[in-house]
GROMACS .gro file of C-alpha atoms in nm:
model
  461
    1MET     CA    1 -11.650   0.913   3.022
    2ASP     CA    2 -11.778   0.589   2.881
    3MET     CA    3 -11.908   0.780   2.560
    4LEU     CA    4 -11.557   0.934   2.515
    5HIS     CA    5 -11.399   0.595   2.561
    6SER     CA    6 -11.625   0.461   2.283
    7ILE     CA    7 -11.553   0.755   2.067
    8VAL     CA    8 -11.178   0.694   2.086
    9LEU     CA    9 -11.195   0.322   2.031
   10TYR     CA   10 -11.428   0.407   1.708
   11LEU     CA   11 -11.154   0.652   1.569
   12ASP     CA   12 -10.886   0.413   1.618
   13ASP     CA   13 -11.071   0.122   1.471
   14PRO     CA   14 -10.868  -0.023   1.181
   15TYR     CA   15 -11.196  -0.119   1.015
   16LEU     CA   16 -11.267   0.245   0.982
   17VAL     CA   17 -10.964   0.310   0.775
   18ALA     CA   18 -11.037  -0.005   0.569
   19ARG     CA   19 -11.393   0.130   0.505
   20PHE     CA   20 -11.243   0.457   0.382
   21GLN     CA   21 -11.004   0.269   0.154
   22ARG     CA   22 -11.289   0.052   0.015
   23PHE     CA   23 -11.504   0.383  -0.049
   24CYS     CA   24 -11.196   0.529  -0.236
   25GLY     CA   25 -11.164   0.221  -0.448
   26LEU     CA   26 -10.881   0.041  -0.284
   27SER     CA   27 -10.943  -0.329  -0.192
   28TYR     CA   28 -10.773  -0.650  -0.146
   29ASN     CA   29 -10.738  -0.906  -0.443
   30GLU     CA   30 -10.932  -1.229  -0.413
   31ASN     CA   31 -10.604  -1.410  -0.333
   32SER     CA   32 -10.449  -1.172  -0.111
   33ALA     CA   33 -10.460  -1.389   0.194
   34ARG     CA   34 -10.126  -1.542   0.092
   35LEU     CA   35  -9.954  -1.237   0.195
   36ALA     CA   36  -9.724  -1.246   0.486
   37PRO     CA   37  -9.883  -1.127   0.799
   38SER     CA   38  -9.833  -0.781   0.943
   39SER     CA   39  -9.602  -0.738   1.242
   40ASN     CA   40  -9.862  -0.544   1.440
   41MET     CA   41 -10.124  -0.803   1.393
   42TYR     CA   42 -10.366  -0.850   1.693
   43SER     CA   43 -10.718  -0.978   1.738
   44GLN     CA   44 -11.022  -0.790   1.817
   45SER     CA   45 -10.985  -0.874   2.160
   46GLY     CA   46 -10.643  -0.703   2.164
   47LEU     CA   47 -10.431  -1.029   2.230
   48LYS     CA   48 -10.122  -1.061   2.053
   49ASN     CA   49 -10.052  -1.379   1.845
   50SER     CA   50 -10.404  -1.469   1.797
   51SER     CA   51 -10.492  -1.567   1.466
   52ILE     CA   52 -10.690  -1.341   1.228
   53VAL     CA   53 -10.870  -1.448   0.909
   54PHE     CA   54 -11.086  -1.299   0.636
   55ARG     CA   55 -11.397  -1.410   0.486
   56ASP     CA   56 -11.304  -1.362   0.125
   57GLU     CA   57 -11.667  -1.395   0.009
   58ASP     CA   58 -11.957  -1.151   0.068
   59ASP     CA   59 -11.765  -0.929   0.308
   60PRO     CA   60 -11.388  -0.965   0.321
   61TRP     CA   61 -11.375  -0.686   0.602
   62LYS     CA   62 -11.538  -0.918   0.858
   63VAL     CA   63 -11.305  -1.161   1.036
   64CYS     CA   64 -11.320  -1.487   1.204
   65HIS     CA   65 -11.059  -1.635   1.438
   66PHE     CA   66 -10.863  -1.964   1.482
   67ASP     CA   67 -10.641  -2.041   1.782
   68GLN     CA   68 -10.259  -2.126   1.725
   69ASN     CA   69 -10.327  -2.495   1.668
   70GLY     CA   70 -10.545  -2.430   1.390
   71ALA     CA   71 -10.880  -2.484   1.551
   72LYS     CA   72 -11.158  -2.246   1.488
   73VAL     CA   73 -11.257  -2.030   1.789
   74PRO     CA   74 -11.609  -2.084   1.911
   75ASP     CA   75 -11.902  -1.855   1.857
   76GLU     CA   76 -11.838  -1.818   1.483
   77ASP     CA   77 -12.118  -1.930   1.280
   78GLU     CA   78 -11.937  -1.931   0.945
   79SER     CA   79 -11.763  -2.264   0.846
   80SER     CA   80 -11.384  -2.248   0.844
   81ASP     CA   81 -11.350  -2.325   0.469
   82LYS     CA   82 -11.479  -1.972   0.398
   83CYS     CA   83 -11.197  -1.818   0.596
   84ILE     CA   84 -10.862  -1.756   0.479
   85ARG     CA   85 -10.577  -1.753   0.714
   86ARG     CA   86 -10.318  -1.480   0.744
   87ASN     CA   87 -10.059  -1.557   1.014
   88VAL     CA   88 -10.102  -1.937   1.047
   89LYS     CA   89 -10.201  -2.214   0.829
   90ALA     CA   90 -10.586  -2.241   0.784
   91PRO     CA   91 -10.771  -2.566   0.878
   92LYS     CA   92 -10.846  -2.765   0.562
   93PRO     CA   93 -11.218  -2.820   0.458
   94SER     CA   94 -11.386  -3.149   0.552
   95GLY     CA   95 -11.240  -3.434   0.355
   96VAL     CA   96 -10.919  -3.273   0.236
   97THR     CA   97 -10.582  -3.414   0.366
   98GLU     CA   98 -10.207  -3.356   0.237
   99THR     CA   99  -9.965  -3.595   0.102
  100ASP     CA  100  -9.598  -3.617   0.201
  101ALA     CA  101  -9.516  -3.412  -0.105
  102GLY     CA  102  -9.748  -3.130   0.021
  103ASP     CA  103 -10.010  -3.165  -0.220
  104GLN     CA  104 -10.379  -3.159  -0.115
  105VAL     CA  105 -10.628  -3.423  -0.213
  106ASN     CA  106 -10.979  -3.470  -0.159
  107LEU     CA  107 -11.056  -3.820  -0.001
  108GLN     CA  108 -11.423  -3.776  -0.077
  109ASN     CA  109 -11.347  -3.761  -0.444
  110GLY     CA  110 -11.126  -4.068  -0.482
  111GLY     CA  111 -10.806  -3.902  -0.357
  112LYS     CA  112 -10.787  -3.679  -0.652
  113PRO     CA  113 -10.544  -3.392  -0.612
  114ILE     CA  114 -10.702  -3.032  -0.566
  115LYS     CA  115 -10.568  -2.860  -0.868
  116ASN     CA  116 -10.401  -2.523  -0.839
  117THR     CA  117 -10.582  -2.237  -1.034
  118THR     CA  118 -10.261  -2.075  -1.125
  119SER     CA  119 -10.085  -2.216  -1.417
  120ASN     CA  120  -9.768  -2.008  -1.360
  121PRO     CA  121  -9.662  -1.979  -1.008
  122ASP     CA  122  -9.478  -1.649  -1.080
  123GLU     CA  123  -9.814  -1.479  -1.155
  124LYS     CA  124  -9.927  -1.513  -0.802
  125LYS     CA  125  -9.574  -1.432  -0.664
  126ASN     CA  126  -9.583  -1.099  -0.866
  127GLU     CA  127  -9.952  -1.013  -0.839
  128LEU     CA  128 -10.023  -0.687  -0.620
  129PRO     CA  129 -10.213  -0.788  -0.324
  130TYR     CA  130 -10.474  -0.503  -0.375
  131LYS     CA  131 -10.650  -0.356  -0.660
  132ILE     CA  132 -10.700   0.037  -0.739
  133GLN     CA  133 -11.028   0.105  -0.884
  134TYR     CA  134 -10.994   0.483  -0.897
  135LYS     CA  135 -10.645   0.576  -1.026
  136SER     CA  136 -10.709   0.955  -0.993
  137ILE     CA  137 -10.777   0.922  -0.620
  138TYR     CA  138 -10.471   0.714  -0.586
  139TYR     CA  139 -10.252   0.961  -0.769
  140LEU     CA  140 -10.403   1.239  -0.573
  141PHE     CA  141 -10.357   1.098  -0.221
  142SER     CA  142  -9.986   0.979  -0.330
  143PHE     CA  143  -9.929   1.346  -0.400
  144GLY     CA  144 -10.059   1.444  -0.066
  145ALA     CA  145  -9.848   1.197   0.098
  146ALA     CA  146  -9.548   1.321  -0.090
  147LEU     CA  147  -9.607   1.683   0.085
  148GLY     CA  148  -9.470   1.522   0.397
  149ASP     CA  149  -9.175   1.343   0.269
  150GLU     CA  150  -8.796   1.421   0.254
  151LEU     CA  151  -8.799   1.484  -0.124
  152PHE     CA  152  -9.075   1.756  -0.082
  153TYR     CA  153  -8.878   1.931   0.185
  154THR     CA  154  -8.578   1.910  -0.032
  155THR     CA  155  -8.730   2.122  -0.309
  156PHE     CA  156  -9.009   2.318  -0.106
  157PHE     CA  157  -8.792   2.500   0.151
  158PRO     CA  158  -8.505   2.609  -0.106
  159PHE     CA  159  -8.796   2.731  -0.336
  160ILE     CA  160  -8.959   2.953  -0.069
  161LEU     CA  161  -8.616   3.066   0.045
  162TRP     CA  162  -8.489   3.172  -0.296
  163ASN     CA  163  -8.803   3.274  -0.461
  164LEU     CA  164  -9.055   3.400  -0.207
  165ASP     CA  165  -8.943   3.530   0.124
  166PHE     CA  166  -8.618   3.473   0.319
  167PHE     CA  167  -8.753   3.628   0.640
  168VAL     CA  168  -9.090   3.433   0.650
  169SER     CA  169  -8.910   3.105   0.524
  170ARG     CA  170  -8.664   3.109   0.820
  171LYS     CA  171  -8.946   3.118   1.074
  172VAL     CA  172  -9.156   2.859   0.894
  173VAL     CA  173  -8.849   2.622   0.914
  174VAL     CA  174  -8.810   2.683   1.280
  175MET     CA  175  -9.175   2.589   1.337
  176TRP     CA  176  -9.132   2.301   1.122
  177TRP     CA  177  -8.829   2.132   1.275
  178ILE     CA  178  -8.968   2.179   1.638
  179THR     CA  179  -9.321   2.035   1.535
  180LEU     CA  180  -9.146   1.748   1.362
  181TYR     CA  181  -8.920   1.665   1.656
  182LEU     CA  182  -9.188   1.672   1.903
  183GLY     CA  183  -9.417   1.475   1.687
  184GLN     CA  184  -9.168   1.199   1.615
  185ALA     CA  185  -9.028   1.183   1.990
  186THR     CA  186  -9.393   1.144   2.109
  187LYS     CA  187  -9.454   0.862   1.878
  188ASP     CA  188  -9.154   0.679   2.044
  189ILE     CA  189  -9.290   0.765   2.393
  190VAL     CA  190  -9.647   0.660   2.326
  191LYS     CA  191  -9.565   0.361   2.120
  192ARG     CA  192  -9.905   0.321   1.963
  193PRO     CA  193  -9.885   0.079   1.674
  194ARG     CA  194 -10.019   0.165   1.317
  195PRO     CA  195 -10.349   0.022   1.195
  196ILE     CA  196 -10.328  -0.341   1.157
  197SER     CA  197 -10.306  -0.520   0.817
  198PRO     CA  198 -10.543  -0.670   0.744
  199PRO     CA  199 -10.796  -0.527   0.732
  200VAL     CA  200 -10.601  -0.221   0.638
  201ILE     CA  201 -10.400  -0.209   0.309
  202LYS     CA  202 -10.067  -0.049   0.371
  203LEU     CA  203  -9.911   0.122   0.066
  204GLU     CA  204  -9.589   0.267   0.227
  205ALA     CA  205  -9.396  -0.031   0.366
  206ARG     CA  206  -9.121   0.217   0.447
  207TYR     CA  207  -9.295   0.367   0.762
  208GLU     CA  208  -9.445   0.045   0.888
  209LEU     CA  209  -9.194  -0.008   1.163
  210GLU     CA  210  -9.251   0.337   1.303
  211TYR     CA  211  -9.540   0.396   1.562
  212GLY     CA  212  -9.843   0.591   1.455
  213MET     CA  213  -9.960   0.825   1.720
  214PRO     CA  214  -9.953   1.110   1.656
  215SER     CA  215  -9.931   1.145   1.272
  216THR     CA  216  -9.627   1.363   1.200
  217HIS     CA  217  -9.741   1.404   0.837
  218ALA     CA  218 -10.065   1.551   0.974
  219MET     CA  219  -9.859   1.761   1.223
  220VAL     CA  220  -9.635   1.903   0.955
  221GLY     CA  221  -9.917   1.921   0.719
  222THR     CA  222 -10.082   2.160   0.948
  223CYS     CA  223  -9.780   2.349   1.086
  224ILE     CA  224  -9.636   2.443   0.747
  225PRO     CA  225  -9.945   2.580   0.556
  226PHE     CA  226 -10.104   2.763   0.864
  227SER     CA  227  -9.749   2.897   0.970
  228MET     CA  228  -9.700   3.040   0.610
  229LEU     CA  229 -10.063   3.192   0.613
  230TYR     CA  230  -9.997   3.369   0.940
  231LEU     CA  231  -9.659   3.494   0.859
  232PHE     CA  232  -9.716   3.593   0.493
  233HIS     CA  233 -10.033   3.786   0.603
  234GLN     CA  234  -9.818   4.001   0.829
  235ARG     CA  235  -9.604   4.113   0.554
  236TYR     CA  236  -9.825   4.090   0.233
  237ASP     CA  237 -10.150   4.217   0.139
  238PHE     CA  238 -10.355   3.936  -0.005
  239PRO     CA  239 -10.725   3.786   0.055
  240PHE     CA  240 -10.687   3.611   0.378
  241ASN     CA  241 -10.995   3.377   0.290
  242ILE     CA  242 -10.820   3.235   0.006
  243GLY     CA  243 -10.512   3.176   0.191
  244LEU     CA  244 -10.712   2.992   0.475
  245MET     CA  245 -10.908   2.780   0.212
  246LEU     CA  246 -10.562   2.687   0.060
  247ALA     CA  247 -10.423   2.590   0.410
  248ILE     CA  248 -10.724   2.389   0.495
  249ALA     CA  249 -10.707   2.203   0.168
  250TRP     CA  250 -10.338   2.137   0.211
  251THR     CA  251 -10.389   1.994   0.577
  252THR     CA  252 -10.687   1.795   0.449
  253LEU     CA  253 -10.521   1.643   0.164
  254ILE     CA  254 -10.222   1.522   0.365
  255SER     CA  255 -10.435   1.390   0.642
  256LEU     CA  256 -10.676   1.196   0.415
  257SER     CA  257 -10.365   1.058   0.229
  258ARG     CA  258 -10.228   0.907   0.542
  259ILE     CA  259 -10.569   0.703   0.609
  260TYR     CA  260 -10.597   0.623   0.242
  261LEU     CA  261 -10.230   0.468   0.229
  262GLY     CA  262 -10.321   0.270   0.548
  263MET     CA  263 -10.049   0.420   0.758
  264HIS     CA  264 -10.260   0.605   1.029
  265SER     CA  265 -10.592   0.568   1.211
  266VAL     CA  266 -10.847   0.849   1.209
  267LEU     CA  267 -10.753   0.899   1.574
  268ASP     CA  268 -10.370   0.934   1.478
  269ILE     CA  269 -10.462   1.211   1.250
  270ILE     CA  270 -10.691   1.403   1.482
  271VAL     CA  271 -10.428   1.379   1.768
  272GLY     CA  272 -10.164   1.508   1.536
  273VAL     CA  273 -10.358   1.803   1.421
  274LEU     CA  274 -10.453   1.899   1.778
  275TYR     CA  275 -10.111   1.854   1.889
  276VAL     CA  276  -9.996   2.134   1.658
  277CYS     CA  277 -10.292   2.338   1.757
  278ILE     CA  278 -10.121   2.335   2.105
  279ILE     CA  279  -9.767   2.368   1.985
  280LEU     CA  280  -9.796   2.677   1.752
  281PRO     CA  281  -9.970   2.928   1.992
  282LEU     CA  282  -9.696   2.848   2.241
  283ILE     CA  283  -9.401   2.905   2.006
  284TYR     CA  284  -9.545   3.196   1.816
  285PRO     CA  285  -9.502   3.477   2.075
  286TYR     CA  286  -9.126   3.401   2.101
  287LEU     CA  287  -9.062   3.338   1.721
  288GLN     CA  288  -8.946   3.686   1.642
  289VAL     CA  289  -8.714   3.704   1.939
  290LEU     CA  290  -8.542   3.359   1.833
  291ASP     CA  291  -8.519   3.460   1.483
  292HIS     CA  292  -8.349   3.797   1.563
  293PHE     CA  293  -8.108   3.615   1.792
  294SER     CA  294  -8.025   3.350   1.568
  295VAL     CA  295  -7.936   3.595   1.288
  296THR     CA  296  -7.790   3.882   1.476
  297HIS     CA  297  -7.609   3.769   1.789
  298PRO     CA  298  -7.235   3.683   1.758
  299VAL     CA  299  -7.247   3.355   1.950
  300ALA     CA  300  -7.580   3.250   1.805
  301PRO     CA  301  -7.433   2.943   1.618
  302PHE     CA  302  -7.350   2.782   1.954
  303PHE     CA  303  -7.705   2.780   2.031
  304THR     CA  304  -7.856   2.717   1.690
  305ILE     CA  305  -7.625   2.398   1.639
  306GLY     CA  306  -7.580   2.309   1.998
  307VAL     CA  307  -7.959   2.287   2.088
  308PRO     CA  308  -8.071   2.078   1.789
  309PHE     CA  309  -7.771   1.865   1.849
  310LEU     CA  310  -7.859   1.813   2.205
  311LEU     CA  311  -8.221   1.728   2.116
  312CYS     CA  312  -8.119   1.455   1.877
  313LEU     CA  313  -7.892   1.314   2.172
  314LEU     CA  314  -8.188   1.329   2.408
  315TYR     CA  315  -8.436   1.154   2.166
  316PRO     CA  316  -8.632   0.894   2.338
  317PRO     CA  317  -8.465   0.544   2.333
  318VAL     CA  318  -8.633   0.285   2.088
  319ASP     CA  319  -8.704  -0.069   2.168
  320LYS     CA  320  -8.681  -0.150   1.794
  321TRP     CA  321  -8.489   0.035   1.532
  322ASN     CA  322  -8.678   0.227   1.278
  323THR     CA  323  -8.614   0.519   1.058
  324ALA     CA  324  -8.790   0.778   1.274
  325ARG     CA  325  -8.486   0.888   1.467
  326ARG     CA  326  -8.264   0.891   1.170
  327ASP     CA  327  -8.498   1.106   0.971
  328THR     CA  328  -8.568   1.345   1.249
  329THR     CA  329  -8.182   1.395   1.298
  330LEU     CA  330  -8.147   1.464   0.941
  331LEU     CA  331  -8.416   1.724   0.921
  332ILE     CA  332  -8.308   1.889   1.237
  333GLY     CA  333  -7.968   1.934   1.079
  334VAL     CA  334  -8.163   2.114   0.794
  335GLY     CA  335  -8.316   2.351   1.036
  336ALA     CA  336  -7.991   2.432   1.227
  337GLY     CA  337  -7.813   2.479   0.907
  338ILE     CA  338  -8.081   2.731   0.772
  339SER     CA  339  -8.037   2.933   1.094
  340VAL     CA  340  -7.641   2.938   1.075
  341GLY     CA  341  -7.658   3.035   0.703
  342SER     CA  342  -7.871   3.330   0.771
  343TRP     CA  343  -7.622   3.431   1.068
  344LEU     CA  344  -7.324   3.406   0.811
  345CYS     CA  345  -7.514   3.632   0.558
  346TYR     CA  346  -7.563   3.903   0.842
  347GLN     CA  347  -7.216   3.856   0.973
  348HIS     CA  348  -7.069   3.932   0.623
  349GLY     CA  349  -7.270   4.247   0.596
  350PHE     CA  350  -7.503   4.124   0.316
  351ALA     CA  351  -7.810   4.262   0.496
  352THR     CA  352  -7.965   4.561   0.308
  353SER     CA  353  -8.243   4.810   0.403
  354SER     CA  354  -8.566   4.629   0.454
  355TYR     CA  355  -8.870   4.732   0.258
  356PRO     CA  356  -9.206   4.883   0.423
  357ILE     CA  357  -9.496   4.664   0.490
  358PRO     CA  358  -9.752   4.540   0.396
  359VAL     CA  359  -9.640   4.468   0.024
  360PRO     CA  360  -9.909   4.405  -0.225
  361LEU     CA  361  -9.915   4.064  -0.345
  362GLU     CA  362  -9.906   4.086  -0.722
  363ILE     CA  363  -9.888   3.823  -1.003
  364PRO     CA  364  -9.519   3.764  -1.097
  365SER     CA  365  -9.410   3.832  -1.454
  366PHE     CA  366  -9.311   3.582  -1.687
  367THR     CA  367  -8.938   3.687  -1.644
  368ALA     CA  368  -8.957   3.627  -1.255
  369VAL     CA  369  -9.110   3.287  -1.316
  370ILE     CA  370  -8.847   3.179  -1.551
  371LEU     CA  371  -8.569   3.303  -1.282
  372CYS     CA  372  -8.756   3.087  -1.027
  373PHE     CA  373  -8.708   2.769  -1.229
  374ILE     CA  374  -8.353   2.873  -1.326
  375ARG     CA  375  -8.271   2.900  -0.965
  376LEU     CA  376  -8.439   2.577  -0.884
  377ILE     CA  377  -8.257   2.381  -1.178
  378ILE     CA  378  -7.906   2.536  -1.068
  379GLY     CA  379  -7.948   2.535  -0.694
  380VAL     CA  380  -8.106   2.181  -0.620
  381PRO     CA  381  -7.838   1.987  -0.806
  382ILE     CA  382  -7.562   2.194  -0.619
  383MET     CA  383  -7.732   2.104  -0.294
  384LEU     CA  384  -7.788   1.733  -0.364
  385ILE     CA  385  -7.415   1.697  -0.490
  386THR     CA  386  -7.299   1.869  -0.177
  387ALA     CA  387  -7.491   1.621   0.022
  388GLU     CA  388  -7.365   1.308  -0.143
  389LEU     CA  389  -6.996   1.457  -0.148
  390LEU     CA  390  -7.015   1.508   0.229
  391ARG     CA  391  -7.167   1.176   0.306
  392LEU     CA  392  -6.904   1.002   0.092
  393ILE     CA  393  -6.636   1.203   0.268
  394ILE     CA  394  -6.773   1.124   0.628
  395ARG     CA  395  -6.819   0.757   0.543
  396ASN     CA  396  -6.464   0.704   0.412
  397ILE     CA  397  -6.322   0.872   0.726
  398CYS     CA  398  -6.540   0.655   0.941
  399LYS     CA  399  -6.407   0.338   0.736
  400HIS     CA  400  -6.044   0.435   0.674
  401ILE     CA  401  -5.936   0.643   0.989
  402PHE     CA  402  -6.159   0.497   1.252
  403GLY     CA  403  -6.192   0.138   1.103
  404ILE     CA  404  -6.571   0.139   1.121
  405ASN     CA  405  -6.748  -0.099   0.905
  406ILE     CA  406  -7.021   0.130   0.753
  407LYS     CA  407  -7.191  -0.164   0.572
  408ASP     CA  408  -7.266  -0.320   0.894
  409PRO     CA  409  -7.644  -0.263   0.949
  410LYS     CA  410  -7.583  -0.243   1.344
  411VAL     CA  411  -7.337   0.045   1.277
  412LYS     CA  412  -7.596   0.220   1.065
  413ARG     CA  413  -7.844   0.190   1.352
  414MET     CA  414  -7.596   0.350   1.613
  415GLN     CA  415  -7.708   0.708   1.724
  416ILE     CA  416  -7.355   0.850   1.695
  417TYR     CA  417  -7.343   0.727   1.335
  418GLU     CA  418  -7.689   0.883   1.250
  419LEU     CA  419  -7.545   1.220   1.389
  420THR     CA  420  -7.234   1.196   1.165
  421ASP     CA  421  -7.406   1.074   0.851
  422SER     CA  422  -7.732   1.268   0.881
  423PHE     CA  423  -7.709   1.565   1.106
  424LEU     CA  424  -7.367   1.693   1.010
  425PRO     CA  425  -7.397   1.663   0.618
  426PHE     CA  426  -7.733   1.829   0.596
  427LEU     CA  427  -7.634   2.100   0.845
  428ILE     CA  428  -7.353   2.201   0.607
  429VAL     CA  429  -7.609   2.148   0.296
  430ALA     CA  430  -7.860   2.382   0.465
  431ILE     CA  431  -7.577   2.649   0.512
  432ASN     CA  432  -7.495   2.619   0.148
  433VAL     CA  433  -7.869   2.683   0.068
  434THR     CA  434  -7.905   3.004   0.253
  435TYR     CA  435  -7.545   3.120   0.227
  436GLY     CA  436  -7.331   2.967  -0.046
  437ILE     CA  437  -7.596   2.929  -0.329
  438PRO     CA  438  -7.743   3.268  -0.310
  439MET     CA  439  -7.386   3.398  -0.365
  440ILE     CA  440  -7.365   3.187  -0.679
  441PHE     CA  441  -7.705   3.341  -0.791
  442SER     CA  442  -7.557   3.693  -0.745
  443VAL     CA  443  -7.249   3.614  -0.953
  444LEU     CA  444  -7.471   3.455  -1.221
  445GLY     CA  445  -7.702   3.752  -1.207
  446ILE     CA  446  -8.024   3.556  -1.125
  447ASP     CA  447  -8.048   3.647  -0.757
  448ARG     CA  448  -8.378   3.802  -0.626
  449PRO     CA  449  -8.295   4.159  -0.549
  450SER     CA  450  -8.485   4.149  -0.203
  451TYR     CA  451  -8.318   3.836  -0.081
  452TYR     CA  452  -8.078   4.014   0.159
  453ALA     CA  453  -8.329   4.281   0.258
  454GLU     CA  454  -8.528   4.013   0.430
  455LEU     CA  455  -8.246   3.918   0.685
  456LEU     CA  456  -8.398   4.179   0.926
  457PRO     CA  457  -8.757   4.234   0.985
  458PRO     CA  458  -8.918   4.594   0.910
  459ALA     CA  459  -8.942   4.843   1.190
  460SER     CA  460  -9.315   4.810   1.191
  461ILE     CA  461  -9.322   4.434   1.302
   0.00000   0.00000   0.00000
């Protein structure tokens, strides 16, 4: 048991993240100690509000401590002038004092001022606190992190719906939003902070207020590729080993990107991946039943909208507002909308005879590739314009009819506002993605012929 505890502590150690960042060429600048401290800062002993300092000399990843009064904590063999304070002012080296004007002078050198090495104050102000040695690694992991962001979902799910397989895509979306909700809700229940900075360099300030365990990027980055591999292999004939390698590469890239960007510990990543390994086998046996019900049953929208909406209302209360609940509400709205759009297609008689499986997977023709891009070029702007128009209408209704000040940050953080400003617009946008925009493609003659044939499963499944 002690060994397991030691392993957990090791995997959760922020210095493990920092060492990985240094290995990948990401390190602090020499003068980075002037940065504001992280809100998650705590000492190695785990006590909040204790002071943490760097040695900015031989090894900037080691730390020494000062108490709240600026006195050096005992049992440190290094002198305090080698340490750079992060959250309170560091004690001055011996013989240095400060004038009323705030200038530091050295009494041992005739009271001469200590010169500021920066001739232009704006240089230090605008200087990045970190340096990137290997730009290729930075761009690679930035791309990996983007595979778990909203912008990626905005283009990826419409792409696979319109261009690959409607039937498989619906199921992947269901797995995605369930996994995402469970991951985000678990974060706000467990309330484990992200790795402390320093020693970790955080490159995504947007997520800093969210909790860290489990990593939802790692969860989604495991759920999507392996769900696609499993479901596509049921319908298409392709080398499974190649698909497995691609899925592993996808998951690995996203997971390592979260460590490189300083947003998660290794433990957060491992817990996220293991969490998905539990969730997916529990849902897969019922996935076909859920999909068939949501597409064909006359009252399905009451459940496909009502259950996600209820889950949003039941989202765990947060001590301090962050973007997790809002983002989760938005993305769950997308999942509900895709189910409702599929239901509308079936109810209006668009379903055609399904084709036999497995289908040999062939390299698409040049014309098919061009049509894929045309569908994206036309469909994505329609989708984005719809979202902005709906949000504009909803915000004006809130402002002019109900007298709600939508510019008030407190109002924006209310759960009811998040539901109206995030869930409702993107519910309608997702309905448009699966129902309205494919009709436009049909009118323009750029539709995918098998789109409506994928509303229902083949008899052999």
